[in-house]
Amino acid sequence: MRSKITVVGAGFVGSTVVQRLAERDYADVVMFDIIPNMPQGKALDMLQAGPVLGYDSLVVGTNDYADTANSDIVVVTSGLPRKPVMTRDDLVKKNQEIVSQVTEQIVKYSPNSIIIMITNPLDAMAQLAYHISGFPRNRVVGMAGVLDTARFRTFIAQELGASVRDVQAYVLGGHGDTMVPLARMCTVAGVPISHLIPAERIEQIVQRTRDGGAEIVKLLGTGSAYFAPSASVLQMVDSILLDKKMIMPCAVYLQGEYSIHNLFVGVPAKLGAQGVEQIVEIELDEHERALLQKSADAVKELVEVMGI
Ligand code: TXD
């Protein structure tokens, strides 16, 4: 039987994720949104790309959670973007409402699924889905680190005229200003970047990575990034659905790893058929450890705003 994936939220990120998944041709995909008819329209459009691109994935758009039943993976992208009049806490509360409702429906219709959270503020929303679902921690994971790392890798490759494929890197921590790009462990074809790029230039690239989302928001005028975010989701789904056991930075529930307790924070994790199969603890130096702790504190503040 073909696998089934539901994507909740048919906005920019959600619909692009569905398109990428359909093109992989390894699962049927359901796209849910509360806006009447819109997901149905987008799904039909994607279905009709199948004959041209050669995929048989069934793509269904819906406003009814019954259609999402028995999904293996549910990707959650539903949420409001921050409006200029909203404070950060207003946004947390509003998206808390949305993600809580969505999670309840996931539990009802797909009790054995793996949830991949995308909605911002990412780490807090992953924590909320974990809390509401009651799923074990291997079945709730947030996407941010793959994207932040992809941004870092892009900038390093551009700097050196290198192939992005040769650039290995990790960005840890929460998805926000406090993220921790691990420049010390970034290599190009195995060579540490400290041998290739002057320290002050690396620091500029690290800062551009931290501001990576904001740079795109500013250029777009309205909305935020979705091409690289959806590609990042795809890498996570690939590793889970195909049981590839790739290690990539993800927001996972830490219970003492990295000396962080009961909190979602981005760290390297192995993704396979069981979801988060291993949390990989890499040795951090004192400075990196302090930055990760600061990032965890920022996530904790948001979790406290939600009162969970
Ligand atoms: O790295 C990351 N994790 C991120 C996160 C990278 C990029 C975008 N990131 C966040 O994803 C972003 O800050 C938002 O919180 C989400 C979705 O971003 P997108 O750009 O796709 O937003 P849209 O286009 O506004 O889409 C949101 C959709 C829209 O169609 C709404 O109608 C729908 O969500 N929505 C709902 N769907 C289902 N159920 C409910 N309750 C609901 N409320 C709104």
Short mmCIF file of C-alpha atoms and ligand atoms in Angstrom, two decimals:
data_model
loop_
_atom_site.label_atom_id
_atom_site.label_comp_id
_atom_site.label_asym_id
_atom_site.label_seq_id
_atom_site.Cartn_x
_atom_site.Cartn_y
_atom_site.Cartn_z
CA MET A 1 0.00 0.00 0.00
CA ARG A 2 1.20 3.50 -0.75
CA SER A 3 2.14 5.71 2.14
CA LYS A 4 -0.10 8.64 3.01
CA ILE A 5 1.06 12.10 3.97
CA THR A 6 -1.15 14.97 5.10
CA VAL A 7 -0.06 18.58 4.87
CA VAL A 8 -2.13 20.93 7.05
CA GLY A 9 -2.19 24.49 5.69
CA ALA A 10 -2.26 24.99 1.93
CA GLY A 11 -0.48 28.33 1.92
CA PHE A 12 2.91 29.05 0.41
CA VAL A 13 4.92 26.50 2.38
CA GLY A 14 2.16 23.87 2.57
CA SER A 15 1.31 23.83 -1.12
CA THR A 16 4.96 23.81 -2.16
CA VAL A 17 5.59 20.86 0.17
CA VAL A 18 2.66 19.02 -1.43
CA GLN A 19 4.01 19.72 -4.90
CA ARG A 20 7.46 18.43 -3.99
CA LEU A 21 6.00 15.33 -2.33
CA ALA A 22 3.77 14.55 -5.31
CA GLU A 23 6.79 14.76 -7.59
CA ARG A 24 8.63 12.21 -5.43
CA ASP A 25 5.90 9.73 -6.39
CA TYR A 26 6.19 7.68 -3.20
CA ALA A 27 3.02 8.61 -1.33
CA ASP A 28 -0.49 9.90 -1.70
CA VAL A 29 -0.85 13.39 -0.35
CA VAL A 30 -3.77 15.15 1.33
CA MET A 31 -3.72 18.94 1.60
CA PHE A 32 -6.00 20.39 4.29
CA ASP A 33 -6.95 24.03 4.81
CA ILE A 34 -9.85 25.83 6.45
CA ILE A 35 -10.37 28.07 3.41
CA PRO A 36 -13.24 26.51 1.43
CA ASN A 37 -12.35 25.11 -2.02
CA MET A 38 -8.81 26.51 -2.13
CA PRO A 39 -6.97 23.25 -1.26
CA GLN A 40 -9.24 21.36 -3.65
CA GLY A 41 -8.30 23.75 -6.45
CA LYS A 42 -4.58 23.54 -5.77
CA ALA A 43 -4.73 19.74 -5.46
CA LEU A 44 -6.52 19.36 -8.77
CA ASP A 45 -3.95 21.57 -10.45
CA MET A 46 -1.12 19.42 -9.05
CA LEU A 47 -2.85 16.20 -9.99
CA GLN A 48 -3.00 17.40 -13.56
CA ALA A 49 0.77 17.92 -13.56
CA GLY A 50 1.14 14.16 -12.99
CA PRO A 51 0.77 13.08 -16.62
CA VAL A 52 3.33 15.65 -17.72
CA LEU A 53 5.89 14.91 -15.01
CA GLY A 54 5.09 11.21 -14.79
CA TYR A 55 3.90 10.75 -11.23
CA ASP A 56 0.92 8.77 -10.01
CA SER A 57 0.68 10.32 -6.54
CA LEU A 58 -2.90 10.98 -5.65
CA VAL A 59 -3.25 14.58 -4.46
CA VAL A 60 -6.43 15.45 -2.59
CA GLY A 61 -7.45 18.86 -1.30
CA THR A 62 -9.94 19.03 1.55
CA ASN A 63 -11.61 20.98 4.34
CA ASP A 64 -12.58 17.77 6.12
CA TYR A 65 -10.17 16.04 8.50
CA ALA A 66 -11.85 12.70 7.78
CA ASP A 67 -9.93 12.70 4.47
CA THR A 68 -6.64 12.81 6.37
CA ALA A 69 -7.34 9.56 8.25
CA ASN A 70 -4.50 7.11 8.79
CA SER A 71 -1.72 9.31 7.52
CA ASP A 72 1.81 8.08 8.16
CA ILE A 73 3.19 11.60 8.38
CA VAL A 74 1.42 14.91 9.04
CA VAL A 75 3.23 18.13 8.16
CA VAL A 76 1.78 21.16 9.97
CA THR A 77 2.19 24.53 8.24
CA SER A 78 -1.05 26.19 9.35
CA GLY A 79 -0.71 29.50 11.12
CA LEU A 80 -0.88 33.22 10.89
CA PRO A 81 2.04 35.31 9.80
CA ARG A 82 3.03 38.10 12.16
CA LYS A 83 1.26 41.35 11.30
CA PRO A 84 2.89 44.70 12.10
CA VAL A 85 0.33 45.43 14.85
CA MET A 86 0.91 42.07 16.58
CA THR A 87 3.39 41.58 19.36
CA ARG A 88 5.43 38.40 19.40
CA ASP A 89 3.29 37.13 22.27
CA ASP A 90 0.04 37.85 20.33
CA LEU A 91 1.36 35.71 17.49
CA VAL A 92 2.30 32.89 19.84
CA LYS A 93 -1.20 32.90 21.33
CA LYS A 94 -2.94 32.97 17.96
CA ASN A 95 -0.84 30.18 16.50
CA GLN A 96 -1.21 28.27 19.75
CA GLU A 97 -4.96 28.25 19.13
CA ILE A 98 -4.54 27.03 15.54
CA VAL A 99 -1.88 24.41 16.25
CA SER A 100 -3.82 23.08 19.26
CA GLN A 101 -6.95 22.52 17.16
CA VAL A 102 -4.94 20.96 14.35
CA THR A 103 -3.09 18.62 16.72
CA GLU A 104 -6.34 17.40 18.26
CA GLN A 105 -7.58 16.43 14.80
CA ILE A 106 -4.30 14.70 13.96
CA VAL A 107 -4.58 12.60 17.11
CA LYS A 108 -8.19 11.77 16.31
CA TYR A 109 -7.65 10.73 12.69
CA SER A 110 -4.01 9.64 12.50
CA PRO A 111 -3.08 8.41 15.98
CA ASN A 112 0.00 6.58 14.72
CA SER A 113 1.42 9.37 12.59
CA ILE A 114 4.67 11.25 12.85
CA ILE A 115 4.13 15.02 13.14
CA ILE A 116 6.54 17.38 11.43
CA MET A 117 5.95 20.92 12.71
CA ILE A 118 6.71 23.91 10.49
CA THR A 119 4.55 26.70 11.96
CA ASN A 120 6.35 29.50 13.77
CA PRO A 121 7.50 30.11 16.41
CA LEU A 122 8.81 26.71 15.46
CA ASP A 123 10.27 25.22 18.62
CA ALA A 124 7.35 26.41 20.77
CA MET A 125 4.79 25.02 18.31
CA ALA A 126 6.59 21.66 18.24
CA GLN A 127 6.48 21.62 22.02
CA LEU A 128 2.77 22.43 21.90
CA ALA A 129 2.02 19.59 19.45
CA TYR A 130 4.01 17.21 21.65
CA HIS A 131 2.10 18.36 24.72
CA ILE A 132 -1.37 18.18 23.13
CA SER A 133 -0.85 14.96 21.17
CA GLY A 134 0.60 12.88 23.97
CA PHE A 135 2.69 11.18 21.24
CA PRO A 136 6.07 9.77 22.27
CA ARG A 137 8.91 12.13 21.54
CA ASN A 138 10.15 10.18 18.54
CA ARG A 139 6.91 11.08 16.72
CA VAL A 140 7.01 14.88 17.01
CA VAL A 141 9.78 16.79 15.27
CA GLY A 142 10.20 20.36 14.06
CA MET A 143 11.79 21.62 10.85
CA ALA A 144 14.15 24.57 11.12
CA GLY A 145 17.72 23.32 11.35
CA VAL A 146 17.78 21.85 7.85
CA LEU A 147 16.69 25.21 6.46
CA ASP A 148 19.05 27.29 8.57
CA THR A 149 21.89 24.91 7.68
CA ALA A 150 20.98 25.12 3.98
CA ARG A 151 21.23 28.90 4.18
CA PHE A 152 24.62 28.68 5.88
CA ARG A 153 25.85 26.17 3.28
CA THR A 154 24.63 28.37 0.43
CA PHE A 155 26.53 31.39 1.69
CA ILE A 156 29.73 29.39 2.33
CA ALA A 157 29.58 27.82 -1.14
CA GLN A 158 29.04 31.25 -2.71
CA GLU A 159 31.94 32.71 -0.77
CA LEU A 160 34.34 30.04 -2.01
CA GLY A 161 32.91 29.32 -5.44
CA ALA A 162 32.46 25.75 -4.18
CA SER A 163 29.71 23.23 -4.78
CA VAL A 164 27.00 23.29 -2.15
CA ARG A 165 27.33 19.51 -2.09
CA ASP A 166 30.85 19.79 -0.71
CA VAL A 167 29.83 22.08 2.15
CA GLN A 168 28.92 20.30 5.39
CA ALA A 169 27.56 22.33 8.26
CA TYR A 170 25.31 22.34 11.30
CA VAL A 171 23.10 25.05 12.68
CA LEU A 172 21.74 24.23 16.13
CA GLY A 173 19.46 25.93 18.62
CA GLY A 174 16.04 27.52 18.33
CA HIS A 175 14.75 28.89 15.02
CA GLY A 176 15.33 32.58 15.57
CA ASP A 177 17.92 35.22 16.31
CA THR A 178 19.59 32.95 18.84
CA MET A 179 20.32 30.06 16.45
CA VAL A 180 23.85 28.65 16.68
CA PRO A 181 25.66 28.10 13.35
CA LEU A 182 28.58 25.82 14.25
CA ALA A 183 31.27 27.46 12.15
CA ARG A 184 33.96 25.37 13.87
CA MET A 185 32.50 22.19 12.40
CA CYS A 186 31.76 23.55 8.94
CA THR A 187 33.90 21.91 6.27
CA VAL A 188 34.31 22.12 2.51
CA ALA A 189 35.29 18.73 1.08
CA GLY A 190 36.56 17.86 4.55
CA VAL A 191 38.61 21.04 5.05
CA PRO A 192 37.52 23.26 7.98
CA ILE A 193 36.36 26.70 6.79
CA SER A 194 38.70 28.31 9.31
CA HIS A 195 41.48 27.28 6.88
CA LEU A 196 39.68 28.83 3.94
CA ILE A 197 37.87 31.98 5.08
CA PRO A 198 39.13 34.71 7.47
CA ALA A 199 37.46 34.68 10.90
CA GLU A 200 35.78 38.07 10.55
CA ARG A 201 34.26 37.06 7.21
CA ILE A 202 32.96 33.82 8.76
CA GLU A 203 31.32 35.92 11.46
CA GLN A 204 29.55 38.01 8.79
CA ILE A 205 28.29 34.84 7.09
CA VAL A 206 27.09 33.48 10.42
CA GLN A 207 25.16 36.70 11.01
CA ARG A 208 23.65 36.61 7.52
CA THR A 209 22.50 33.06 8.28
CA ARG A 210 20.85 34.21 11.50
CA ASP A 211 19.08 36.95 9.54
CA GLY A 212 18.35 34.63 6.60
CA GLY A 213 14.58 34.55 7.05
CA ALA A 214 14.30 38.30 7.62
CA GLU A 215 16.39 39.07 4.51
CA ILE A 216 13.86 37.22 2.36
CA VAL A 217 10.83 38.70 4.14
CA LYS A 218 12.18 42.17 3.40
CA LEU A 219 12.73 41.41 -0.27
CA LEU A 220 9.35 39.75 -0.76
CA GLY A 221 7.35 42.59 0.76
CA THR A 222 4.61 40.21 1.86
CA GLY A 223 4.94 36.65 3.13
CA SER A 224 8.06 34.69 3.92
CA ALA A 225 10.33 32.07 2.37
CA TYR A 226 8.87 28.83 1.04
CA PHE A 227 11.08 27.27 -1.64
CA ALA A 228 13.97 26.35 0.67
CA PRO A 229 11.64 25.62 3.62
CA SER A 230 9.63 23.14 1.54
CA ALA A 231 12.81 21.51 0.22
CA SER A 232 13.96 21.12 3.82
CA VAL A 233 10.71 19.42 4.78
CA LEU A 234 11.18 17.05 1.86
CA GLN A 235 14.58 15.95 3.12
CA MET A 236 13.04 15.08 6.49
CA VAL A 237 10.13 13.20 4.91
CA ASP A 238 12.55 11.31 2.62
CA SER A 239 14.61 10.15 5.56
CA ILE A 240 11.52 8.98 7.48
CA LEU A 241 9.52 7.43 4.66
CA LEU A 242 12.49 5.73 3.01
CA ASP A 243 14.03 4.87 6.41
CA LYS A 244 17.30 6.46 5.30
CA LYS A 245 18.46 7.26 8.84
CA MET A 246 20.04 10.54 7.79
CA ILE A 247 21.35 12.77 10.55
CA MET A 248 20.18 16.35 10.28
CA PRO A 249 19.50 19.20 12.68
CA CYS A 250 15.86 19.08 13.84
CA ALA A 251 13.84 20.51 16.71
CA VAL A 252 13.47 17.58 19.09
CA TYR A 253 12.31 17.15 22.67
CA LEU A 254 15.41 17.08 24.83
CA GLN A 255 15.36 15.19 28.10
CA GLY A 256 18.80 15.88 29.43
CA GLU A 257 20.71 15.73 26.14
CA TYR A 258 22.96 18.78 25.84
CA SER A 259 22.01 19.39 29.52
CA ILE A 260 18.62 20.72 28.34
CA HIS A 261 15.51 19.33 29.95
CA ASN A 262 11.95 18.96 28.65
CA LEU A 263 12.27 21.43 25.82
CA PHE A 264 12.27 21.40 22.00
CA VAL A 265 15.55 22.74 20.65
CA GLY A 266 17.39 22.13 17.38
CA VAL A 267 20.13 19.50 17.59
CA PRO A 268 21.36 16.75 15.23
CA ALA A 269 18.92 13.84 15.07
CA LYS A 270 18.70 10.61 13.11
CA LEU A 271 15.43 10.35 11.18
CA GLY A 272 14.10 6.96 10.10
CA ALA A 273 10.90 4.94 9.91
CA GLN A 274 10.31 5.45 13.64
CA GLY A 275 10.71 9.22 13.35
CA VAL A 276 13.43 10.58 15.62
CA GLU A 277 15.47 7.43 16.16
CA GLN A 278 18.45 8.98 17.87
CA ILE A 279 19.51 12.32 19.26
CA VAL A 280 23.14 12.81 18.39
CA GLU A 281 25.23 14.57 21.00
CA ILE A 282 28.22 16.25 19.47
CA GLU A 283 30.88 17.71 21.68
CA LEU A 284 30.46 21.46 21.94
CA ASP A 285 33.05 23.88 23.26
CA GLU A 286 32.19 26.18 26.12
CA HIS A 287 31.19 29.10 23.90
CA GLU A 288 28.91 26.95 21.72
CA ARG A 289 27.36 25.37 24.79
CA ALA A 290 26.59 28.81 26.22
CA LEU A 291 25.02 29.94 22.93
CA LEU A 292 22.87 26.80 22.78
CA GLN A 293 21.73 27.37 26.35
CA LYS A 294 20.85 30.99 25.53
CA SER A 295 18.86 29.77 22.56
CA ALA A 296 17.07 27.20 24.74
CA ASP A 297 16.22 29.99 27.22
CA ALA A 298 14.58 31.97 24.40
CA VAL A 299 12.46 28.93 23.47
CA LYS A 300 11.53 28.45 27.11
CA GLU A 301 10.26 32.03 27.34
CA LEU A 302 7.87 31.36 24.43
CA VAL A 303 6.71 28.10 25.98
CA GLU A 304 5.95 30.03 29.15
CA VAL A 305 3.85 32.53 27.18
CA MET A 306 1.70 29.58 26.07
CA GLY A 307 1.28 28.46 29.66
CA ILE A 308 1.79 24.76 28.95
O1 TXD B 1 11.75 27.04 9.21
C1 TXD B 1 10.59 27.07 9.42
N1 TXD B 1 10.04 26.28 10.33
C2 TXD B 1 9.70 27.97 8.66
C3 TXD B 1 8.44 28.31 9.24
C4 TXD B 1 10.03 28.41 7.37
C5 TXD B 1 9.12 29.11 6.62
C6 TXD B 1 7.78 29.43 7.11
N2 TXD B 1 7.60 29.15 8.48
C7 TXD B 1 6.25 29.26 9.06
O2 TXD B 1 5.37 28.36 8.41
C8 TXD B 1 5.58 30.61 8.90
O3 TXD B 1 6.08 31.53 9.83
C9 TXD B 1 4.15 30.22 9.18
O4 TXD B 1 3.93 30.09 10.56
C10 TXD B 1 4.04 28.83 8.53
C11 TXD B 1 3.35 28.84 7.17
O5 TXD B 1 3.95 29.76 6.32
P1 TXD B 1 3.29 30.11 4.90
O6 TXD B 1 4.19 31.05 4.22
O7 TXD B 1 2.88 28.87 4.22
O8 TXD B 1 1.97 30.90 5.39
P2 TXD B 1 0.58 31.09 4.60
O9 TXD B 1 0.85 31.13 3.13
O10 TXD B 1 -0.08 32.23 5.27
O11 TXD B 1 -0.23 29.74 4.88
C12 TXD B 1 -0.80 29.41 6.09
C13 TXD B 1 -2.06 28.65 5.79
C14 TXD B 1 -3.17 29.48 5.12
O12 TXD B 1 -3.56 28.87 3.91
C15 TXD B 1 -4.30 29.47 6.16
O13 TXD B 1 -5.59 29.43 5.57
C16 TXD B 1 -4.01 28.18 6.88
O14 TXD B 1 -2.60 28.16 7.02
N3 TXD B 1 -4.66 28.07 8.18
C17 TXD B 1 -5.17 26.90 8.64
N4 TXD B 1 -5.16 25.68 8.10
C18 TXD B 1 -5.76 24.70 8.81
N5 TXD B 1 -6.33 24.89 10.01
C19 TXD B 1 -6.33 26.10 10.59
N6 TXD B 1 -6.89 26.27 11.80
C20 TXD B 1 -5.73 27.18 9.90
N7 TXD B 1 -5.57 28.50 10.16
C21 TXD B 1 -4.92 29.03 9.11
#
